[in-house]
């Protein structure tokens, strides 16, 4: 079966807004699956090949990536003609649902997701990958490397040249792979799943 892949990039500005009296997800022990760890490692090798520093793993951004990958797999119907793209969130969780449109008019619905879910109070930038036969680290990174909208985030080029990534989170669930980049340190790193 030929894999159908789609790569998406979107800037998700996350403001440290008040008003979240109770986080829907408590501080949790976040762990990376072997495939998620492989994705992180492949990204760091790619950055090293481009003479860039490694980005520390973030438990908070990984938590958001993993929750979003699962939400997409279970509640989002992938279709390039869908008015809500894969940066959307369903109403099936303890978060504010939203339809993220390609014209970015409803982008504000995404800006608070890392804050809303994991108390990450910095800018968040998500890249997403879809494969009908299941997302893998290698296929995701290979696609992102040749994508003019994704590669610049990975290697800090173009409009991202002066950005200093201080945190990265990864999540893979079934057909979706997600990576979140942030400019704010996260002192907690995810563990490797047993």
Tab-separated table of C-alpha atoms in Angstrom:
chain	number	residue	atom	x	y	z
A	1	UNK	CA	0.000	0.000	0.000
A	2	UNK	CA	1.426	3.292	-1.018
A	3	UNK	CA	1.706	5.730	1.803
A	4	UNK	CA	-0.079	9.017	1.479
A	5	UNK	CA	1.793	11.612	3.438
A	6	UNK	CA	0.996	15.171	4.282
A	7	UNK	CA	3.251	17.599	5.986
A	8	UNK	CA	1.930	20.626	7.765
A	9	UNK	CA	3.544	23.550	9.469
A	10	UNK	CA	1.983	26.214	11.525
A	11	UNK	CA	3.224	28.798	13.911
A	12	UNK	CA	1.432	28.535	17.173
A	13	UNK	CA	2.116	31.552	19.312
A	14	UNK	CA	1.568	30.656	22.919
A	15	UNK	CA	1.014	33.483	25.345
A	16	UNK	CA	1.327	33.069	29.100
A	17	UNK	CA	-2.287	34.032	29.681
A	18	UNK	CA	-4.023	33.803	33.008
A	19	UNK	CA	-7.465	32.361	33.407
A	20	UNK	CA	-6.536	28.711	33.531
A	21	UNK	CA	-7.399	28.069	37.145
A	22	UNK	CA	-7.084	24.333	36.862
A	23	UNK	CA	-5.016	22.513	34.294
A	24	UNK	CA	-6.970	19.716	32.622
A	25	UNK	CA	-3.931	17.471	32.659
A	26	UNK	CA	-1.881	17.229	35.849
A	27	UNK	CA	1.881	17.211	35.731
A	28	UNK	CA	2.485	13.744	34.436
A	29	UNK	CA	5.437	11.525	33.847
A	30	UNK	CA	5.813	11.760	30.104
A	31	UNK	CA	7.741	9.073	28.291
A	32	UNK	CA	8.825	8.631	24.689
A	33	UNK	CA	8.200	5.442	22.758
A	34	UNK	CA	11.184	3.999	20.861
A	35	UNK	CA	9.849	5.549	17.619
A	36	UNK	CA	9.387	8.958	19.266
A	37	UNK	CA	12.921	8.807	20.690
A	38	UNK	CA	14.169	7.831	17.229
A	39	UNK	CA	12.450	10.887	15.744
A	40	UNK	CA	14.104	13.145	18.306
A	41	UNK	CA	17.508	11.537	17.683
A	42	UNK	CA	17.166	11.825	13.890
A	43	UNK	CA	16.264	15.518	14.187
A	44	UNK	CA	19.295	16.143	16.417
A	45	UNK	CA	21.623	14.329	13.970
A	46	UNK	CA	20.195	16.428	11.152
A	47	UNK	CA	20.787	19.605	13.147
A	48	UNK	CA	24.344	18.498	13.950
A	49	UNK	CA	24.981	17.915	10.223
A	50	UNK	CA	23.932	21.543	9.750
A	51	UNK	CA	26.289	22.732	12.538
A	52	UNK	CA	23.461	23.489	14.959
A	53	UNK	CA	23.128	22.745	18.654
A	54	UNK	CA	20.881	20.033	19.991
A	55	UNK	CA	17.533	21.104	21.418
A	56	UNK	CA	16.676	19.784	24.882
A	57	UNK	CA	13.678	17.480	25.076
A	58	UNK	CA	10.676	18.986	26.832
A	59	UNK	CA	8.258	16.906	28.866
A	60	UNK	CA	5.598	19.621	28.512
A	61	UNK	CA	5.850	19.970	24.736
A	62	UNK	CA	6.040	16.176	24.362
A	63	UNK	CA	2.886	15.856	26.458
A	64	UNK	CA	1.078	18.296	24.143
A	65	UNK	CA	2.427	16.541	21.025
A	66	UNK	CA	1.371	13.104	22.266
A	67	UNK	CA	-2.095	14.227	23.336
A	68	UNK	CA	-2.627	16.006	20.024
A	69	UNK	CA	-1.419	13.034	17.937
A	70	UNK	CA	-3.873	10.764	19.741
A	71	UNK	CA	-6.699	13.304	19.436
A	72	UNK	CA	-6.094	13.581	15.681
A	73	UNK	CA	-5.975	9.820	15.216
A	74	UNK	CA	-9.155	9.198	17.164
A	75	UNK	CA	-11.272	12.237	16.251
A	76	UNK	CA	-10.034	13.837	13.028
A	77	UNK	CA	-10.878	12.656	9.528
A	78	UNK	CA	-7.928	13.397	7.312
A	79	UNK	CA	-8.926	14.940	4.003
A	80	UNK	CA	-6.942	17.628	2.159
A	81	UNK	CA	-10.303	19.327	1.442
A	82	UNK	CA	-11.284	19.418	5.119
A	83	UNK	CA	-11.864	23.027	6.210
A	84	UNK	CA	-10.300	22.196	9.574
A	85	UNK	CA	-6.667	21.184	9.130
A	86	UNK	CA	-4.718	18.826	11.437
A	87	UNK	CA	-3.750	21.670	13.761
A	88	UNK	CA	-7.377	21.515	14.953
A	89	UNK	CA	-8.428	20.009	18.279
A	90	UNK	CA	-11.593	17.990	18.866
A	91	UNK	CA	-14.193	18.490	21.578
A	92	UNK	CA	-13.283	15.082	23.046
A	93	UNK	CA	-10.799	16.209	25.673
A	94	UNK	CA	-10.172	18.568	28.563
A	95	UNK	CA	-9.163	21.450	26.320
A	96	UNK	CA	-10.835	24.109	24.238
A	97	UNK	CA	-11.823	22.614	20.892
A	98	UNK	CA	-11.087	24.514	17.710
A	99	UNK	CA	-11.145	24.350	13.937
A	100	UNK	CA	-7.794	25.586	12.670
A	101	UNK	CA	-8.334	26.851	9.133
A	102	UNK	CA	-5.756	27.152	6.372
A	103	UNK	CA	-6.271	30.913	6.213
A	104	UNK	CA	-5.111	31.104	9.867
A	105	UNK	CA	-8.114	33.292	10.778
A	106	UNK	CA	-8.822	30.999	13.717
A	107	UNK	CA	-5.190	30.540	14.692
A	108	UNK	CA	-5.823	32.032	18.114
A	109	UNK	CA	-7.608	28.813	19.077
A	110	UNK	CA	-4.217	27.111	19.014
A	111	UNK	CA	-2.096	29.736	20.707
A	112	UNK	CA	-2.850	28.556	24.216
A	113	UNK	CA	-2.663	24.774	23.811
A	114	UNK	CA	0.753	24.246	25.473
A	115	UNK	CA	-0.291	26.628	28.273
A	116	UNK	CA	-3.766	25.135	28.520
A	117	UNK	CA	-2.615	21.528	28.607
A	118	UNK	CA	0.863	21.554	30.129
A	119	UNK	CA	1.583	25.029	31.568
A	120	UNK	CA	4.277	25.692	28.954
A	121	UNK	CA	4.382	29.486	28.845
A	122	UNK	CA	6.285	30.267	25.663
A	123	UNK	CA	5.824	30.387	21.942
A	124	UNK	CA	4.874	27.068	20.402
A	125	UNK	CA	5.485	25.988	16.813
A	126	UNK	CA	4.059	22.695	15.565
A	127	UNK	CA	4.888	20.635	12.508
A	128	UNK	CA	2.652	17.692	11.706
A	129	UNK	CA	2.982	14.616	9.541
A	130	UNK	CA	0.332	12.158	8.364
A	131	UNK	CA	0.813	8.738	6.789
A	132	UNK	CA	-2.122	6.495	5.975
A	133	UNK	CA	-0.038	3.407	6.788
A	134	UNK	CA	1.331	4.724	10.066
A	135	UNK	CA	3.738	7.506	10.917
A	136	UNK	CA	7.413	6.657	11.316
A	137	UNK	CA	10.323	8.772	12.458
A	138	UNK	CA	12.345	8.339	9.269
A	139	UNK	CA	9.503	8.989	6.836
A	140	UNK	CA	8.395	12.043	8.788
A	141	UNK	CA	11.847	13.596	8.923
A	142	UNK	CA	12.588	12.733	5.277
A	143	UNK	CA	9.415	14.558	4.245
A	144	UNK	CA	10.049	17.551	6.491
A	145	UNK	CA	13.616	17.908	5.148
A	146	UNK	CA	12.358	18.463	1.589
A	147	UNK	CA	9.438	20.667	2.601
A	148	UNK	CA	10.043	24.415	2.269
A	149	UNK	CA	7.587	25.035	5.118
A	150	UNK	CA	9.132	22.552	7.559
A	151	UNK	CA	12.866	22.355	6.950
A	152	UNK	CA	13.484	25.956	8.098
A	153	UNK	CA	12.079	25.133	11.564
A	154	UNK	CA	14.314	22.069	11.817
A	155	UNK	CA	17.523	23.884	10.864
A	156	UNK	CA	16.791	27.487	11.857
A	157	UNK	CA	16.939	28.917	8.361
A	158	UNK	CA	14.917	31.567	6.560
A	159	UNK	CA	12.619	33.437	8.917
A	160	UNK	CA	13.702	31.077	11.729
A	161	UNK	CA	17.419	31.901	11.378
A	162	UNK	CA	17.557	34.062	14.511
A	163	UNK	CA	15.309	31.822	16.595
A	164	UNK	CA	16.897	29.877	19.438
A	165	UNK	CA	14.958	26.712	20.174
A	166	UNK	CA	15.224	25.875	23.869
A	167	UNK	CA	12.730	23.015	23.980
A	168	UNK	CA	11.316	20.368	21.673
A	169	UNK	CA	8.540	17.837	22.127
A	170	UNK	CA	7.617	14.833	20.006
A	171	UNK	CA	4.563	12.642	19.674
A	172	UNK	CA	3.711	9.766	17.339
A	173	UNK	CA	0.418	7.927	17.463
A	174	UNK	CA	-0.771	5.653	14.675
A	175	UNK	CA	-0.834	7.767	11.490
A	176	UNK	CA	0.255	11.102	12.992
A	177	UNK	CA	3.676	12.426	13.951
A	178	UNK	CA	4.029	15.838	15.608
A	179	UNK	CA	6.943	17.961	16.727
A	180	UNK	CA	6.588	21.108	18.819
A	181	UNK	CA	9.373	23.687	19.091
A	182	UNK	CA	9.619	26.272	21.848
A	183	UNK	CA	11.785	29.213	22.854
A	184	UNK	CA	11.323	28.720	26.603
A	185	UNK	CA	13.299	26.226	28.694
A	186	UNK	CA	11.499	23.262	30.245
A	187	UNK	CA	13.464	21.836	33.151
A	188	UNK	CA	11.701	18.471	32.887
A	189	UNK	CA	12.655	16.034	30.151
A	190	UNK	CA	10.526	13.047	29.198
A	191	UNK	CA	11.667	9.578	30.142
A	192	UNK	CA	12.017	6.645	27.769
A	193	UNK	CA	8.984	4.377	28.011
A	194	UNK	CA	9.665	0.945	29.515
